[in-house]
């Protein structure tokens, strides 16, 4: 079965950095667009970043553009989210998700990793 396992979350001070990883198994990784989403307490889950199957294209929410970088290593079946200049409002549970190329929605989701940014 498909599994997406996030890691790398934690507590960091404002202005600091974290790198999230998401290891995928049970799917042909290079056939999938990968995305990162986040959900803050009391808020709906929101899109943060996405990357095409080849890594040649990326997309970011305006709130993270210029601070976050998504990347992938298809040989390792892993997608990353480098988060710099973190702000308290970045505090959330971060989820990775996969979307098969040509489909309209994200089908598989990880369990999430907590990111807490202190002021």
mmCIF file of C-alpha atoms in Angstrom:
data_model
loop_
_atom_site.group_PDB
_atom_site.id
_atom_site.type_symbol
_atom_site.label_atom_id
_atom_site.label_comp_id
_atom_site.label_asym_id
_atom_site.label_seq_id
_atom_site.Cartn_x
_atom_site.Cartn_y
_atom_site.Cartn_z
ATOM 1 C CA UNK A 1 0.000 0.000 0.000
ATOM 2 C CA UNK A 2 1.019 3.597 -0.502
ATOM 3 C CA UNK A 3 2.744 5.272 2.417
ATOM 4 C CA UNK A 4 3.942 8.830 2.787
ATOM 5 C CA UNK A 5 5.985 9.470 5.916
ATOM 6 C CA UNK A 6 6.965 12.993 6.899
ATOM 7 C CA UNK A 7 9.839 13.875 9.193
ATOM 8 C CA UNK A 8 11.903 16.872 10.200
ATOM 9 C CA UNK A 9 9.365 18.933 12.097
ATOM 10 C CA UNK A 10 10.110 20.513 15.442
ATOM 11 C CA UNK A 11 10.366 23.691 17.468
ATOM 12 C CA UNK A 12 12.357 26.590 16.062
ATOM 13 C CA UNK A 13 12.693 30.282 16.830
ATOM 14 C CA UNK A 14 11.388 32.906 14.458
ATOM 15 C CA UNK A 15 13.907 33.527 11.700
ATOM 16 C CA UNK A 16 15.191 29.977 11.873
ATOM 17 C CA UNK A 17 15.076 27.135 9.372
ATOM 18 C CA UNK A 18 13.788 23.594 9.144
ATOM 19 C CA UNK A 19 13.914 20.976 6.426
ATOM 20 C CA UNK A 20 11.004 18.593 6.103
ATOM 21 C CA UNK A 21 11.277 15.271 4.316
ATOM 22 C CA UNK A 22 8.593 12.977 2.982
ATOM 23 C CA UNK A 23 9.522 9.426 2.064
ATOM 24 C CA UNK A 24 7.138 7.639 -0.291
ATOM 25 C CA UNK A 25 6.656 3.923 -0.809
ATOM 26 C CA UNK A 26 4.183 1.714 -2.626
ATOM 27 C CA UNK A 27 3.942 3.924 -5.699
ATOM 28 C CA UNK A 28 5.960 4.802 -8.795
ATOM 29 C CA UNK A 29 7.221 8.061 -7.356
ATOM 30 C CA UNK A 30 8.172 9.681 -10.658
ATOM 31 C CA UNK A 31 4.561 9.345 -11.852
ATOM 32 C CA UNK A 32 3.351 11.708 -9.159
ATOM 33 C CA UNK A 33 3.233 15.405 -8.529
ATOM 34 C CA UNK A 34 4.097 15.988 -4.887
ATOM 35 C CA UNK A 35 2.742 18.700 -2.655
ATOM 36 C CA UNK A 36 3.093 20.107 0.834
ATOM 37 C CA UNK A 37 0.083 21.374 2.719
ATOM 38 C CA UNK A 38 -0.296 22.740 6.219
ATOM 39 C CA UNK A 39 -3.006 23.130 8.814
ATOM 40 C CA UNK A 40 -2.768 25.585 11.663
ATOM 41 C CA UNK A 41 -4.875 25.195 14.821
ATOM 42 C CA UNK A 42 -8.459 26.230 14.166
ATOM 43 C CA UNK A 43 -7.843 26.755 10.466
ATOM 44 C CA UNK A 44 -8.478 24.802 7.319
ATOM 45 C CA UNK A 45 -5.720 22.929 5.593
ATOM 46 C CA UNK A 46 -4.000 25.076 2.995
ATOM 47 C CA UNK A 47 -1.659 24.536 0.088
ATOM 48 C CA UNK A 48 1.997 25.444 0.627
ATOM 49 C CA UNK A 49 4.036 24.120 -2.292
ATOM 50 C CA UNK A 50 4.065 21.579 -5.117
ATOM 51 C CA UNK A 51 6.584 20.119 -7.522
ATOM 52 C CA UNK A 52 6.162 18.362 -10.856
ATOM 53 C CA UNK A 53 7.180 14.753 -11.406
ATOM 54 C CA UNK A 54 10.516 15.768 -12.912
ATOM 55 C CA UNK A 55 11.207 18.554 -10.457
ATOM 56 C CA UNK A 56 11.315 21.013 -13.301
ATOM 57 C CA UNK A 57 8.288 22.968 -12.161
ATOM 58 C CA UNK A 58 7.289 24.300 -8.762
ATOM 59 C CA UNK A 59 4.426 26.280 -7.313
ATOM 60 C CA UNK A 60 4.135 28.112 -4.004
ATOM 61 C CA UNK A 61 1.505 29.806 -1.944
ATOM 62 C CA UNK A 62 2.075 33.547 -1.738
ATOM 63 C CA UNK A 63 2.545 33.239 2.022
ATOM 64 C CA UNK A 64 5.674 31.080 1.643
ATOM 65 C CA UNK A 65 7.083 32.265 -1.678
ATOM 66 C CA UNK A 66 10.694 33.345 -1.363
ATOM 67 C CA UNK A 67 11.135 31.574 1.982
ATOM 68 C CA UNK A 68 10.281 27.934 1.257
ATOM 69 C CA UNK A 69 11.814 25.687 -1.398
ATOM 70 C CA UNK A 70 10.354 22.379 -2.501
ATOM 71 C CA UNK A 71 12.568 19.762 -4.124
ATOM 72 C CA UNK A 72 12.543 16.045 -4.822
ATOM 73 C CA UNK A 73 14.908 13.145 -5.318
ATOM 74 C CA UNK A 74 13.228 10.518 -7.468
ATOM 75 C CA UNK A 75 16.053 8.052 -6.824
ATOM 76 C CA UNK A 76 15.236 8.205 -3.116
ATOM 77 C CA UNK A 77 11.445 8.524 -3.488
ATOM 78 C CA UNK A 78 11.614 11.596 -1.294
ATOM 79 C CA UNK A 79 10.305 15.139 -1.450
ATOM 80 C CA UNK A 80 11.686 17.946 0.687
ATOM 81 C CA UNK A 81 10.533 21.312 1.940
ATOM 82 C CA UNK A 82 13.279 23.693 2.977
ATOM 83 C CA UNK A 83 11.782 26.377 5.176
ATOM 84 C CA UNK A 84 13.795 29.509 5.886
ATOM 85 C CA UNK A 85 13.004 32.767 7.675
ATOM 86 C CA UNK A 86 10.275 31.022 9.608
ATOM 87 C CA UNK A 87 7.542 33.086 11.222
ATOM 88 C CA UNK A 88 5.189 32.255 14.095
ATOM 89 C CA UNK A 89 2.352 32.145 11.565
ATOM 90 C CA UNK A 90 4.084 29.193 9.889
ATOM 91 C CA UNK A 91 3.209 27.100 12.931
ATOM 92 C CA UNK A 92 1.108 24.178 11.689
ATOM 93 C CA UNK A 93 1.013 20.487 11.012
ATOM 94 C CA UNK A 94 2.656 19.947 7.643
ATOM 95 C CA UNK A 95 1.454 17.180 5.357
ATOM 96 C CA UNK A 96 2.873 15.822 2.150
ATOM 97 C CA UNK A 97 0.559 14.491 -0.522
ATOM 98 C CA UNK A 98 0.806 12.884 -3.936
ATOM 99 C CA UNK A 99 -1.190 13.469 -7.070
ATOM 100 C CA UNK A 100 -0.886 11.219 -10.084
ATOM 101 C CA UNK A 101 0.113 13.101 -13.221
ATOM 102 C CA UNK A 102 -3.035 13.865 -15.202
ATOM 103 C CA UNK A 103 -5.413 13.605 -12.262
ATOM 104 C CA UNK A 104 -7.168 16.469 -10.550
ATOM 105 C CA UNK A 105 -6.675 15.835 -6.858
ATOM 106 C CA UNK A 106 -4.228 14.624 -4.259
ATOM 107 C CA UNK A 107 -4.975 11.019 -3.471
ATOM 108 C CA UNK A 108 -2.469 9.981 -0.842
ATOM 109 C CA UNK A 109 -1.543 11.840 2.313
ATOM 110 C CA UNK A 110 1.013 11.456 5.055
ATOM 111 C CA UNK A 111 0.273 11.607 8.747
ATOM 112 C CA UNK A 112 1.793 15.043 9.192
ATOM 113 C CA UNK A 113 4.670 16.552 11.127
ATOM 114 C CA UNK A 114 4.346 19.411 13.608
ATOM 115 C CA UNK A 115 6.237 22.645 13.013
ATOM 116 C CA UNK A 116 6.181 25.194 15.810
ATOM 117 C CA UNK A 117 7.798 28.605 15.420
ATOM 118 C CA UNK A 118 8.269 30.604 18.600
ATOM 119 C CA UNK A 119 8.437 34.388 18.625
#
